[in-house]
Coordinates of C-alpha atoms in Angstrom, one line a residue:
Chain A
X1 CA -19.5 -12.8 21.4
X2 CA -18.5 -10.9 17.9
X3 CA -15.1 -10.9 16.9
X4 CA -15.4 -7.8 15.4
X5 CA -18.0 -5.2 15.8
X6 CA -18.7 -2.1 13.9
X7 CA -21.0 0.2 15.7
X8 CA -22.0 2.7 13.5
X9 CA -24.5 1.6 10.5
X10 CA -24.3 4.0 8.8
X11 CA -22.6 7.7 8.6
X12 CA -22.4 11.0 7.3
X13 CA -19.5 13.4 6.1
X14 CA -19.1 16.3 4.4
X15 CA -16.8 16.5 1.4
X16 CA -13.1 17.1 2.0
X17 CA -13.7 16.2 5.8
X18 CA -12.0 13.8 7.7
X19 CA -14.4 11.0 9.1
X20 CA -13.5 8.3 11.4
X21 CA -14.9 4.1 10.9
X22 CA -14.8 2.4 14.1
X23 CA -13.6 -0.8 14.6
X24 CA -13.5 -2.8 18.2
X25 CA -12.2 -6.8 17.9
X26 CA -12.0 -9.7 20.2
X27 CA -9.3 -12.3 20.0
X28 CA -6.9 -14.3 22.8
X29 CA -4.2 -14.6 20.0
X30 CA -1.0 -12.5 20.3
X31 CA -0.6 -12.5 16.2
X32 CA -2.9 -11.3 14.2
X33 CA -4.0 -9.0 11.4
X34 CA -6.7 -6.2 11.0
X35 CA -8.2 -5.5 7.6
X36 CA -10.4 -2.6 6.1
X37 CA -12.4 -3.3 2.7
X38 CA -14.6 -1.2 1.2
X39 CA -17.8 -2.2 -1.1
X40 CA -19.3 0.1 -3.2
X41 CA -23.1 -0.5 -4.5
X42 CA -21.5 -2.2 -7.4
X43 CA -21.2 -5.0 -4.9
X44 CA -17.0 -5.5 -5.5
X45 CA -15.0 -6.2 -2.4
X46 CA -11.7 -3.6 -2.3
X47 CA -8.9 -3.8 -0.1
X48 CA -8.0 -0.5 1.9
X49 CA -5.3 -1.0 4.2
X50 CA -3.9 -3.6 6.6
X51 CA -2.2 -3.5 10.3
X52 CA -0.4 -6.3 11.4
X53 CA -0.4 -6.9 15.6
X54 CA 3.0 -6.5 16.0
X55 CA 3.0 -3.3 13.8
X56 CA 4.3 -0.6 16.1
X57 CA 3.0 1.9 13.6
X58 CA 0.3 2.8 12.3
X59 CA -0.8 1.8 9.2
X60 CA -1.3 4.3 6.2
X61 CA -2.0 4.2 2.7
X62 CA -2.7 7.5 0.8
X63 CA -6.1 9.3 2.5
X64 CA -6.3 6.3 4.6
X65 CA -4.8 5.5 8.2
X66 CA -5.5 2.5 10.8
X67 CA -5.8 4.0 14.2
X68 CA -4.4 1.0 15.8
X69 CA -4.7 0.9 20.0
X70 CA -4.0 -2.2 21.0
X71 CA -4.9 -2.1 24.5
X72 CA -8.2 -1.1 23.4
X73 CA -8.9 -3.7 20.2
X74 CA -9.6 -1.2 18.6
X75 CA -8.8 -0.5 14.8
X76 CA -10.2 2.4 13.4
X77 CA -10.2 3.6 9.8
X78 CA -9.9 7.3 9.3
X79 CA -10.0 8.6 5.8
X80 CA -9.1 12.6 5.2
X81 CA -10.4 14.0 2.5
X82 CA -13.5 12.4 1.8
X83 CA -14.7 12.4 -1.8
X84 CA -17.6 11.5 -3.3
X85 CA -16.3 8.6 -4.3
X86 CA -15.9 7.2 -0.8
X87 CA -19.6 6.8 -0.2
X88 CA -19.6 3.1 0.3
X89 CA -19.9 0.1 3.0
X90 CA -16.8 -0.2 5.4
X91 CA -15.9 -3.4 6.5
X92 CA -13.8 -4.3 9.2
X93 CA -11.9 -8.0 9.1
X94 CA -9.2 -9.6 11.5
X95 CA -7.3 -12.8 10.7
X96 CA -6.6 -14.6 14.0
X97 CA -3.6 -16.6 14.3
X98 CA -0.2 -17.6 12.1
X99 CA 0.7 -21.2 11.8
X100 CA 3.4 -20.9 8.5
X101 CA 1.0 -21.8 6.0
X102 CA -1.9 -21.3 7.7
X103 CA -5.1 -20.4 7.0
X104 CA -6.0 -16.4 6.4
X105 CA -9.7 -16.6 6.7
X106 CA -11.4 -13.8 7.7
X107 CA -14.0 -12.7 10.1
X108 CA -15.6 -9.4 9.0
X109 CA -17.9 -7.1 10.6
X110 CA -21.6 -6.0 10.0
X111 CA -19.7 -3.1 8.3
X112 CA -20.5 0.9 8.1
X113 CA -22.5 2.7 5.4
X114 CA -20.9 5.9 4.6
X115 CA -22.2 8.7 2.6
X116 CA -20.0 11.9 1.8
X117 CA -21.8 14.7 1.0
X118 CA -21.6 17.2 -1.3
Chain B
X1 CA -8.2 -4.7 -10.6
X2 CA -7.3 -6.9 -7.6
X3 CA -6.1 -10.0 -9.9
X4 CA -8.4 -12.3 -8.8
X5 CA -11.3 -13.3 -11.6
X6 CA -14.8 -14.5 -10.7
X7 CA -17.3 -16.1 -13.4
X8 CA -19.9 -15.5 -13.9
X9 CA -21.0 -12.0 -12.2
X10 CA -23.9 -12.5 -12.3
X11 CA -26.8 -15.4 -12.6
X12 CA -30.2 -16.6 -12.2
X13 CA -31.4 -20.1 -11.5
X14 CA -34.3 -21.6 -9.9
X15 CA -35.2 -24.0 -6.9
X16 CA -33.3 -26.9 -6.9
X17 CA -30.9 -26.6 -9.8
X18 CA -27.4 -26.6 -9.3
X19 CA -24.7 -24.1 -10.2
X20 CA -21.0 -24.1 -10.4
X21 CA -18.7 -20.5 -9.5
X22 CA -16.0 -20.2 -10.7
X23 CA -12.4 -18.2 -9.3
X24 CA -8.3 -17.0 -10.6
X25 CA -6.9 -16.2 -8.0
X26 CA -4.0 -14.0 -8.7
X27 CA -1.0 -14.8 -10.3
X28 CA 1.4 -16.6 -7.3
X29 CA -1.4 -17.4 -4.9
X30 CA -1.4 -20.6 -3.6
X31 CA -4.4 -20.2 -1.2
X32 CA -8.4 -19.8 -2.9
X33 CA -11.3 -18.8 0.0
X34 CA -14.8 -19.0 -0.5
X35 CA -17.1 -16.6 1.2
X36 CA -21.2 -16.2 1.1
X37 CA -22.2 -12.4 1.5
X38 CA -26.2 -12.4 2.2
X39 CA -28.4 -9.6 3.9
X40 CA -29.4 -11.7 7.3
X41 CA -25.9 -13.6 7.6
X42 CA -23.3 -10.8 6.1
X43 CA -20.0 -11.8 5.3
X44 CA -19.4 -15.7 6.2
X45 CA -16.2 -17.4 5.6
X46 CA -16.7 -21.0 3.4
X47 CA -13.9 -22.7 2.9
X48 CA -10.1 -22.3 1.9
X49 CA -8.0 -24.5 -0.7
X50 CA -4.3 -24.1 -0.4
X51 CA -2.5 -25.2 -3.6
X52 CA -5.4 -27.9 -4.2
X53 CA -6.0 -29.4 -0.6
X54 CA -8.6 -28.1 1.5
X55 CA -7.3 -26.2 4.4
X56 CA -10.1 -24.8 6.4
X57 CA -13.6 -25.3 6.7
X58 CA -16.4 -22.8 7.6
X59 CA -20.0 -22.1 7.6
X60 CA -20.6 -24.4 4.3
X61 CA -23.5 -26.3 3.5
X62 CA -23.2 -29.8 2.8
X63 CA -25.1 -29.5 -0.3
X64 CA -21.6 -26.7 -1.2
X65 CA -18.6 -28.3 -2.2
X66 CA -15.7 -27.1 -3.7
X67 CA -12.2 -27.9 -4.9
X68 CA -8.7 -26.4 -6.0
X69 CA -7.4 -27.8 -9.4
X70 CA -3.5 -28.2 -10.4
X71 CA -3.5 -24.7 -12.1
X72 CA -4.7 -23.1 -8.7
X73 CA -8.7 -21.9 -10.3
X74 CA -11.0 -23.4 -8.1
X75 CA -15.1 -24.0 -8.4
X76 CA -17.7 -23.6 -5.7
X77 CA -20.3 -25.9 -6.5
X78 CA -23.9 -25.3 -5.3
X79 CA -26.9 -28.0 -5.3
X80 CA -30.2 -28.2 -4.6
X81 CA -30.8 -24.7 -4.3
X82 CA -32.8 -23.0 -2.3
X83 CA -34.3 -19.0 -2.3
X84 CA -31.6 -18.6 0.9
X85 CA -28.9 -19.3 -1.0
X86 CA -29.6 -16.0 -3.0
X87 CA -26.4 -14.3 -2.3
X88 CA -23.0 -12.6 -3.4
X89 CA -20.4 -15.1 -3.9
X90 CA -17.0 -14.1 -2.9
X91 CA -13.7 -15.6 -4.0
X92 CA -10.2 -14.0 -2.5
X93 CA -6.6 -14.9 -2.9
X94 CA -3.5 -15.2 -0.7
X95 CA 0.2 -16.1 -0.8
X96 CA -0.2 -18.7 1.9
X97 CA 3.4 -19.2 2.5
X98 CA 5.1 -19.6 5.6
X99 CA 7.3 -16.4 4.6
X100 CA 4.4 -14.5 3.6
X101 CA 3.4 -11.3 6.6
X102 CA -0.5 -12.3 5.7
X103 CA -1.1 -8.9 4.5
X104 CA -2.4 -9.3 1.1
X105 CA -6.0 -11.4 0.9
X106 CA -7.5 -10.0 -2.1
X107 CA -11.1 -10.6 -3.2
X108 CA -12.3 -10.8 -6.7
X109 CA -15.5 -9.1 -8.0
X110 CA -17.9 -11.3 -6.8
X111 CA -21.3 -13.9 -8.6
X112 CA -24.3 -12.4 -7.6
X113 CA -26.6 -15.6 -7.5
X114 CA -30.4 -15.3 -7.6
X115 CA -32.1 -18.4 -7.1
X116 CA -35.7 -17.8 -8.2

């Protein structure tokens, strides 16, 4: 079964609309940690925003939020605002477990092509 | 500019030649991780060094090895190569400490490797 699954390939928004990146996950451990990273064609790998399990908040930075519902396993990136600068894949990553100085890897998933346009 | 320096970006090699990657992580990381982005496999998960020892092992060829130095840079090394192993080579950095939230794993800007 996928640990994380992104069902959307690909998606469409208009500039300066909101759009929503959804994320569903799959893990037995209590602590964990949800990641959002976006690629643009350029191919570099850019850290968005993080929400930790225990987090009773949401997580936001700047246009982005985590939508976190933990009953659901679901973690879903919403960005407001979208710019043409967004257009870009969406990945979704969790990193299972904490053991101290443990390991961090991360699964990811097949990730979501977004195009804002104009 | 996430800190964390890959070299080179970019490189071409044939069939059975053998390249090496190299990665900086960021400036306090202890903890180096490898990962292979391809079209068919998508992101995959390598291997992890945490201030030089190997911590955790993924999807790695045998013919991939890597290691983590004393000044924390660390080298993928690829052999015998094969058209498959065309990819985009991924290092990323953490803390890794047992008072660190795990919040911060950032990833450098990739080697795009084109075997040939």
């Amino acid at each position: 079964a996928q640990k994380i699954t992104q069902t959307q390939p690909g998606m469409f928004v208009q500039e300066k609309e909101a759009v929503t990146l959804d994320c569903t996950y799959d893990t037995s451990d209590q602590s964990y940690g949800l990641f959002w990273y976006k690629q643009p064609s350029s191919g570099e790998m850019i850290f968005l925003i993080y929400q930790g399990s225990y987090d009773e908040q949401n997580a936001t930075e700047g246009r982005y939020s985590l939508n976190f519902q933990k009953a659901r396993k679901s973690a879903n990136l919403v960005i407001s605002a979208s710019q043409l600068g967004d257009s870009a894949m969406y990945f979704c990553a969790m990193r299972e477990g904490y053991s101290g100085a443990g390991s961090y890897q991360l699964t990811f998933g097949k990730g979501t092509k977004l195009s804002v346009i104009p | 500019d996430s800190g964390v320096t890959q070299t080179p970006k970019h490189l071409i090699t044939a069939t059975g030649q053998r390249v090496t990657l190299r990665c900086s992580p960021r400036s306090g990381d202890l903890s180096v991780y490898w990962y292979q982005q391809s079209l068919d496999q998508g992101l995959q998960f390598l291997i992890q060094y945490y201030n030089g020892e190997e911590r955790a092992k993924g999807n790695i060829l045998e013919r991939f090895s890597a290691q983590q130095f004393p000044d924390l840079h660390s080298e993928l090394n690829l052999s015998s190569l094969e058209l498959g192993d065309s990819a985009l080579y991924f290092c990323a950095s953490s803390v890794d400490e047992a008072t660190d939230s795990g919040n911060t794993i950032y990833f450098g800007e990739g080697s795009w490797l084109t075997v040939v």
